[in-house]
Each structure stands twice: as C-alpha cells, then as structure tokens.
Amino acid sequence: EIAQSVEPPMSKRGKENHPHFDEDPKDTTEGYHGATVKWIPLRLQDVKDICERKGQEASKSLELPKRIQEVRQAYDQTLELAKVRPQSAPRLRRSYDQSDPDLARKARRQSQARRSVSQSSLRSDSQKEHTQREVDFTELRGPWQVRVLKRSAVLRAQPLPDGRSTVDVPWILGRALKALQGPTWRLLLETCHHCDQHEMSTWHRPEEYEGAKDIVDETVRHQKTVELMSVHLPTPLLNQRLGACEVFLLPPAKAEVQSHPAVFYLLHSKLISRTWPTVKSLLWKLNHSMPSMDEAWRSALCRDKVKRSFSQFMVVSKAKQKFKAAGLLSRVEAALQQRRRSLSFLEEVLTACREQQIDMQEPRVAKALDLYERLKRLRKELAAAREQKQPLELRDALNAAEELQFWDSEVVLAETSFTALLSEAQTALQRRDVQRLQVTLEGWLPRDWTPEDWSEGDGETYDLSPLKEAAERHVEWQGLVSSVRNAYKQVMSRDVPEMSHLQALRSSFQCCEAAKLRGLPAEEVDSWRHALQIFYERQVAQRRSSEPEVQRSQEDRVAAELFKALNATPIRLEHLEGALQMAEMEGAPICKITEEQEPWHLPRGLHRLAPLAAKHQRQLQKLRSRVEELLTTPTLELLDIPAEADSYEVAGSRRGFSDPSIEAARRICERGLSVRIQDRTLYMRLGARNDRLDRDVAGHPASVLVTLRRDPTLPEEQFTTDSNGCCFLPEGTEGIKVTLPNEPGLLPMNVSMCLLRRGWHREQLENDPQMLRALVLPGSGRCYLSLGGARSHFPSHGWQAAQLQLRLSSRLNVRCPYAGCAWTGHEGDLASHQLQCEEVRRIRRAVELRRNAARRDLWHLQVALSWCSEQSRSDLDMSIEHPCGKTVSYSRTQCLQCGAELDIDSTGAAGELALENITWPEAPPEGSYTVYVELFRGPKVSFHLLVQSNSGDNVRLFSHSSSFFDAGPRQVAATFQVTSSGIVFNPGACGLFRRAAYVSMLTRRLNSDVKAKASSAKAEHWDMSTDSDGWCRIGRNQKSLCIAPPKALGFELCLPVEVLCEDMPQEVMFPQKGPSGRRSSRQW
C-alpha cells in the first residue's frame, strides 16, 4: 500500500506533468504517441525522501534544476547498487514542465493523500518498505512460467517469482487463460478496469492501459516469424490485482484432452516489476528468452530457417534422385545386354527402380520388366520340367534359356539333369545294358510313348536325338525281355512243361541272346536257363536213343570248342559265349556253378568244361563292365587294367583277356606318364603299370610338375603327378618339360615323347649353375655357399637359410627381344621372361581380337582369364572385388562408380580357347583388389590370369594347374594393390608360376630394397639378395661374388667377404670387425 501510494500508476497526462521526468535528446526511447522521452530508474527510499521534502517545502518544489540534479544523483546510486545492467527501468517518473496548468492541482492532491495516512500505517509501511528494499527489481523482468494454484488457495497480492522462474496465479485467472487459448499462439494483455472508481487510491487512468494495448498490438505486428494474435482480458480479480498490466503468452490449444494442465508464460508483470511494458522488451523476450523455455516456440521461430533448409534439401535430394535414376537406368541397360543374364540381378535393379519411384513405363525399364517376367516364367518351366521329368519341355526351356543367355542355379540344375540323362542313355545304349537303360529312362517316358511324340531339334544346342534313339531301343528290348518272361510263366504254370511252351521260351531267349542284351538280373537269367535245361535234356535223351553215335560226336565237338575257347591266348569273350551256347543246347549243366577250387589243368569232358567256362564268362563280364565304367571318366586306376587283363589265368595257366574295352583302355594308358626318382636320377616312361618293368627300376614315385603345349595358339598346360608318380597326358603332346617343384637348384628336363614310349627313360638331375644358395650357422660366423643342388645334399644340424645381400662381379642388363616389351634385366632372367612374355602376348592377341575395335585401347587396368577345355566343356567364371565395395562378375557386369566392366564372357567350348576379361576404362580406384576364379561347370582345367596396366610397366601372369580347384569350386587366384605409383602385387598370392618365373620373381631382390641406411656418399650398393629359403639367381659368367653377412643371428660384428664362384660349394668365414670398426690385421 505504501508503495502504491508513493508510486501511483502514471497516466499519459500525469507523465507529461510529472516533476521527475525530463527530456533528453541524446538518450531517447520511443514512448506513447511518438513522444521522445528519457526513462530514469529510482529507488523507493529515494522517492520517499524526495516526496517528503516536497511536502515540507512546497514553495521550493518548483525549482526544476535543483530537483533534476537530485534525481540524477539517485539514479547514479541505483546503478552502483544494481548487480547487472537493467533491461527495463524498475520505476519510471516523468519531469513536468513548470508551465503545466494542472501542476498546483496535482500537488494539492498528493498532499491530501499523504495527510490521510495514519501514523500507525506509516510505521507498518516503513517496515514493509524495509523488507522490500532487499528485493532487486532489476532481476524481475521475466519471462516466467505460470503455475495455476488450486481453487482453495488464498492469494491477496501477486507474489514474487520463486527460484525456478515460476509465478503463481489464482485459479480463476488460470481458468480464464485456458478459456482464451486458440489454434495459434496468443499474446494476452490482462489489465485493470473500472479505474474511475479507484483512481484516487491507485493513481492511474484508463488511458494508460489503452497505450499498453497499443504496445501489445505493435509487438504482434513486429513478430512476423510466428503467427500471433493479441487478446485483451480485464482482470477477473479486481480486488486482488489492482493496477495489473500483465502480458501472457498462450500456446495453441490441443485437440486431445491431457491430464496435466496447460503451460502459460508471463512475459511482463507490472505488479512484480513496477514497470510498463515496451515493444522492445517484449520482442526481446519473445525472440531470445522464450526459445530456451519452450521447445514448441523455438520450433515456430525456426520455421523459416527450416523451410529454407528444407527447400535446399529438396534440391539436393532431387539431384541425388536424378543421379540415382541415371545410375539405375545404366544398370538396367547392363542387365538387358546380350550376356549372361541373371534373374537376381534383374530383380535387384527393378526393386531399386521401384524404391526410387522411377517411371516403370520408361522403355528400358519396361523392357527389363518384360524380360524379368519372361525369365521368371522360364525358370518355373525349367523347375517343373525337371521335377516332373518332361524331356520335351525341358529341351525347349533349355534352348530358350540359351537363346536369352539366361544363367541361374535352376538352369544349371536343369542342364545338369538333361546332360546326365543323355550321357547315361548313350552309355547304356552302347553297352546294351537293359537294366541301366530302364533305370535311366524311368519316369522320363510316358506309358503310351511313341517315337513321333519327340521331334528332333534342327541345329539346336540341346537335341533329343540320342535320347529318342535310346528310348526306341528301350521299347524294343523291353519287348524281348517281356516275351521271355511270359514264356517262362507259361512253362512254370505246369508241373510237366509242354514242349510248345519250352520251344516258345527257347525262341524268345535266343532272340535276347542274339540282341546281346546285358544287365539282366543274374538270378532271373539262371531261372530261364534252368527251365530251358529241361527242354535240352529231352532233346538230348531223344537223340541218344535214336542216334547215339551222332550225339556222342556232337558232344565231343562242343567240348572241343569249349576247350579251345578256354585255352586261347588271349581269351575272347565272344568265342567263349558262343561255345557256351552250343554246350547249353547239348544239355551241358552250365547253370551249376560252384565255388570249387580251380583245377590245375583243363578237363576234356563236356560236363566238366561247361561249368568252368560259365564261371570264367561271368568273371570276364564283370571285368569288362568295370573297364567300360572307367572309360567313361578316365582315372589313374585305368593304368592297372592292361596288366590285370594280361595276367588273367584259367586252370593255373596265364591266358590273358582281350576285348574292345581293354584295347580302348590300352590306348588311353599309352598317354599315362610314370615318374620315379632315385638319388639324382629321374626315371620316366609312358604306358600302363607293369610290375615286370617296374621291378627293374629302383627308386620311389616322384611328384613332379609337367608343362606342355599341344598347339602354339593354345596356352601352356600344367599337370602334376599323384602320390604314385602317375598322370595322364593329353593327346597331341610331342614333348614335355619336367620340373621338381621343391627343388629350385635343379635344372628342368625337356623330354621327347618318342623316348618315353620305348620304356623307362633315365635322366640325370643336374645342378643349376645360375642358382645360388646360402646357409649360415648362427653365432659362428660361418656360411655355406653352393651353386645349385638338391636339398638333400645341403648340410643340416643347425644350418639355416638366411637373406644375404650380394654384389656381382659383372652384371650385364639385356632387353626383351620381343617388340613392344619394355623389360630390361639381367641376362640370367631372360629365358624365364621369354616364356612368360610369350604367354602374355598370346593372351593379349586373343583379347584384342574379341574386344570391340572401337574400345580396344580404352582401358587403364585389365584382368584377363584364359583356359582351354579338353574333350568336355569347362566353364570358368572370374569375379573381382575392388575398393568400390562391389563385385564385378557375370551377374553384375559393370560398376557404375569406377566404370569396371566385364566385356568378354565365355562359357567354354571343347578344345577351344576361352577368355574372360574385365577392364577399367578410367583410372581405377586405389585400394585392394581380389580376383576369384570359380569352376561353374565341367571338369577341372588349368588356367592363366593376366593382370596389366595400360602403361605396360606393371604386368603379372598367374598360372594355376587343375589342382587349384581341389579346395573348392571358388578360390582366390590373385590379389594386388592399386596405388598412386602403380600396381603392387602381393607375394603371398602369386599363384603357381613355372619354375623359372617363380624363381625369377620371388627370389630376386632389387637394389632399392636392400640399401643401407647410411649416408648416400658412403653407403654400399648391392645388386640382389637371397630369398627366405636362401636361393637367388645370379646369372651366367659370374667369376666372383661379394656377400654381406646377415643383420641378425649373431653376425652383427661381421664384414662382407669375397668368394670365387669356381670354388663353390665351399664354407667361408665372415671376417670380424676390429675395435676401430675396420678389418683386423690378423684377418688380413
């Protein structure tokens, strides 16, 4: 009350006539109605003292200069006591001009108001003033969060905010604020009303609140970022909130009903701060204070920034979408190319197109979609035809897949099933095996099948002609077998068989024998023969009774034929089977085969020869079947067949066995290579295994690497002998080169095929005079040096291989004689380089012929795979993992990031050169590259992998034998790094090179890798160094070597030593350093 009496609210007119308001042109603030005024903060105690002096000395109160000086002194004291610079003045006064006509009336009214206060109230007010003097009104500028009290709470005056920046308001006011919430943010002004009824007690007029409304409206107009709406609320609690001029910020009302009360904010309170609101202070609070208090308000303020950012984001997003769309269309074009098409790749591309919302009616995408549907439908047809065993539909589907270049796991399964069906049918047809042909065609032939149902293909890849022929023979043979079975049933239906039934059984069985059918169940054939034995016994008994001499001579003639067939050298199965048929017709017991011991000599009687001949017939038939099975897929077991056939015995005598299958096995065994080694001698020969010949040669089987070339246009092929020292050589081989893979100190041997066909050919293993090996004895200063030699001839018992640096006495660099090759190196490496260079040039020519002429030279990096299939087609697939994170293969033929492309994709052909090539038309990205080679289908073959750059400096040829795929169908063939300086090959994945290339590339060490770290002026330069196994190729015509000791193993104090090459092998001692670091005089 004392505060309100001392500091009454100011009206516009009161401010104009107030004695403590002064105009200052230097420090101005825009007031009401455009007036330029200066706001002066005062303390309450200063105001009270000034008012008391004004009442005591009324005559002197009109002295304006003196009063202005006192006010300014109080203002200076207020600034010294304030902790922070005030944002808004805690108390405002206005100095009135002396010419104001209402000045006397205002002064009288103030004097009457002061005289009406009692002395007790003045004492109480002085105590309250003493309490309020401790409040820093410069800190009470807001904003605060509004907390609505309960309905039962009693609140007689506006309390000050607590420490958590929260202000309590009555429940009635909170209900009014909630009712005035709208869909947008609202700026609410709560003002006092009916001011004319309490104007004498609170010293204000309604015109002053009209100016506050204008301030709120102006604030709303200036706040353009957030949509605001001004609302006026006459205070609902006039008795408790006299003189209220409160500015609230109301958030938008939410549609859903929440359990917690709404949050309001008090921006300005005249009841708390004793100040009037201004546009500047309200805008400051809205833009700087409220964002830290309310997340929704901060989001609303940042809406324009968000819109601008979103528009920029949309521009970037559209650009990204456009770029992705272009990349996807490129992938669609790659999927549509006439190469190996993958259903999974098409599905991946179309799914990405749908995710990127690309127009599916675009011609390329529509074509890809149509192709995807066709391939998907074709895949279902392949699966259905394979599962339901429909050869005609399977043939058509495979031809369609071949035409569309469609490759899928289902295509592989279908092709494998179809190929296996044709192969089995042809094998059974050649052997005339009824049982095998029936098992092969089971389920593939319908019951009412006729040859007209299967039409022959006209030049198609998959032809049903072999299967159709096999089916016709199957129907014919099944008819013969069925006739025999029916006749046998008629014979067995009577206790005493009739002669007509026996004759029918005999005629049908003879037809089967004439067709030379095989594979029938042995028990069933024996039952047929037992039934026929009755017929033959009746005929024999009838002839014996009527013409005994004729019958006896006939039996002797048949016995002589059997004896001749069993006594033949070699035995022929056709003669033996014919003699057995004659014996059977004479009633010989050929079905009574016992497990009795073989007689020491052939008997003469028919009844004793017939069971023995039947026994050997079955043994030879089993041997023939086994040989025919081995001929289908030749293995090294076939090498034992000729010896087994030659050593076949009958009645203790060696007769041998001759058959077309045995002769075919002999022809294959002529290409079988056998290798043995004893000490430093290598024995080799061509032909089957022969114990008699092998007994004459000592030694044990050797595992060697055989390199050959059948045609200058075909790549070199490599074969490895097995643990028995045997392997098959392909047809057309004229000469071979044999290398011991673990003996780099021995020279390879070139052998002609004519020498190997004559028998065991002996080759003496010779040391390679260009290969140096160094061994050291740790801690002794001793070193053993030798030019070439086998590993078994080097000392052991503590000697270790070491990397030693070498300096040659004469080093002559030569160039490669082939045009276009920039290789320069030591003359000792020229021979190995020429072998490699020929292979590289051959692959290059083949790749250039198959690539597009317009794009022949447009590449920076090239990886080429070459192989040659033998009798059956082998399909190899190459894939490369590169730094882009993708894999380039037949399913993903192009990388859109770096431009890598699979431009040559071969599926292999029997006896022809096949190629796959991946190129980078632009500079490849730096990083690691891994090359995989997968055996997609067909037998294992050897292959070559060429990695080269366009500059021609970085070229590497990787050669792998067929044993590369023993660990699995997909293996790592090569790894390398692409750096800014070029291609760096990893030595751990170099593949299997030829011996010369292997030694040249893995054992040579250049000068830059072994330079000492001393100063360049005094540093020693070395030409090369040995590898981790102690080997190094030094070349020819070397007279002496300078060898540096190793840097470890106890040789730190040793010095280099000079060695004469003619004195090797020898053991040398490295000289020791003296105290001064030089060679000691005793060692000189």
mmCIF file of N, CA and C in Angstrom, residues 339 847-858 903-904:
data_model
loop_
_atom_site.group_PDB
_atom_site.id
_atom_site.type_symbol
_atom_site.label_atom_id
_atom_site.label_comp_id
_atom_site.label_asym_id
_atom_site.label_seq_id
_atom_site.Cartn_x
_atom_site.Cartn_y
_atom_site.Cartn_z
ATOM 1 N N ARG A 339 24.353 -60.819 -72.695
ATOM 2 C CA ARG A 339 25.394 -61.543 -71.994
ATOM 3 C C ARG A 339 24.721 -62.495 -71.015
ATOM 4 N N VAL A 847 42.582 -61.395 -76.625
ATOM 5 C CA VAL A 847 41.660 -60.393 -76.061
ATOM 6 C C VAL A 847 41.384 -59.299 -77.081
ATOM 7 N N GLU A 848 42.404 -58.855 -77.806
ATOM 8 C CA GLU A 848 42.201 -57.789 -78.795
ATOM 9 C C GLU A 848 41.297 -58.242 -79.937
ATOM 10 N N LEU A 849 41.373 -59.502 -80.303
ATOM 11 C CA LEU A 849 40.508 -59.994 -81.377
ATOM 12 C C LEU A 849 39.046 -60.052 -80.961
ATOM 13 N N ARG A 850 38.801 -60.297 -79.715
ATOM 14 C CA ARG A 850 37.420 -60.478 -79.268
ATOM 15 C C ARG A 850 36.793 -59.192 -78.753
ATOM 16 N N ARG A 851 37.592 -58.222 -78.395
ATOM 17 C CA ARG A 851 37.020 -56.959 -77.915
ATOM 18 C C ARG A 851 36.565 -56.110 -79.081
ATOM 19 N N ASN A 852 35.724 -55.155 -78.767
ATOM 20 C CA ASN A 852 35.248 -54.223 -79.776
ATOM 21 C C ASN A 852 36.418 -53.381 -80.286
ATOM 22 N N ALA A 853 36.502 -53.231 -81.609
ATOM 23 C CA ALA A 853 37.629 -52.495 -82.192
ATOM 24 C C ALA A 853 37.655 -51.042 -81.749
ATOM 25 N N ALA A 854 36.479 -50.452 -81.531
ATOM 26 C CA ALA A 854 36.424 -49.035 -81.128
ATOM 27 C C ALA A 854 36.910 -48.843 -79.700
ATOM 28 N N ARG A 855 36.829 -49.904 -78.887
ATOM 29 C CA ARG A 855 37.201 -49.764 -77.476
ATOM 30 C C ARG A 855 38.452 -50.568 -77.159
ATOM 31 N N ARG A 856 39.249 -50.855 -78.162
ATOM 32 C CA ARG A 856 40.367 -51.762 -77.962
ATOM 33 C C ARG A 856 41.436 -51.144 -77.075
ATOM 34 N N ASP A 857 41.681 -49.866 -77.201
ATOM 35 C CA ASP A 857 42.755 -49.229 -76.443
ATOM 36 C C ASP A 857 42.239 -48.387 -75.279
ATOM 37 N N LEU A 858 40.947 -48.407 -75.017
ATOM 38 C CA LEU A 858 40.380 -47.555 -73.967
ATOM 39 C C LEU A 858 40.325 -48.324 -72.657
ATOM 40 N N ASP A 903 33.696 -57.216 -70.284
ATOM 41 C CA ASP A 903 33.392 -57.069 -71.706
ATOM 42 C C ASP A 903 33.571 -58.355 -72.498
ATOM 43 N N ILE A 904 34.207 -59.373 -71.930
ATOM 44 C CA ILE A 904 34.320 -60.681 -72.580
ATOM 45 C C ILE A 904 33.910 -61.736 -71.560
#
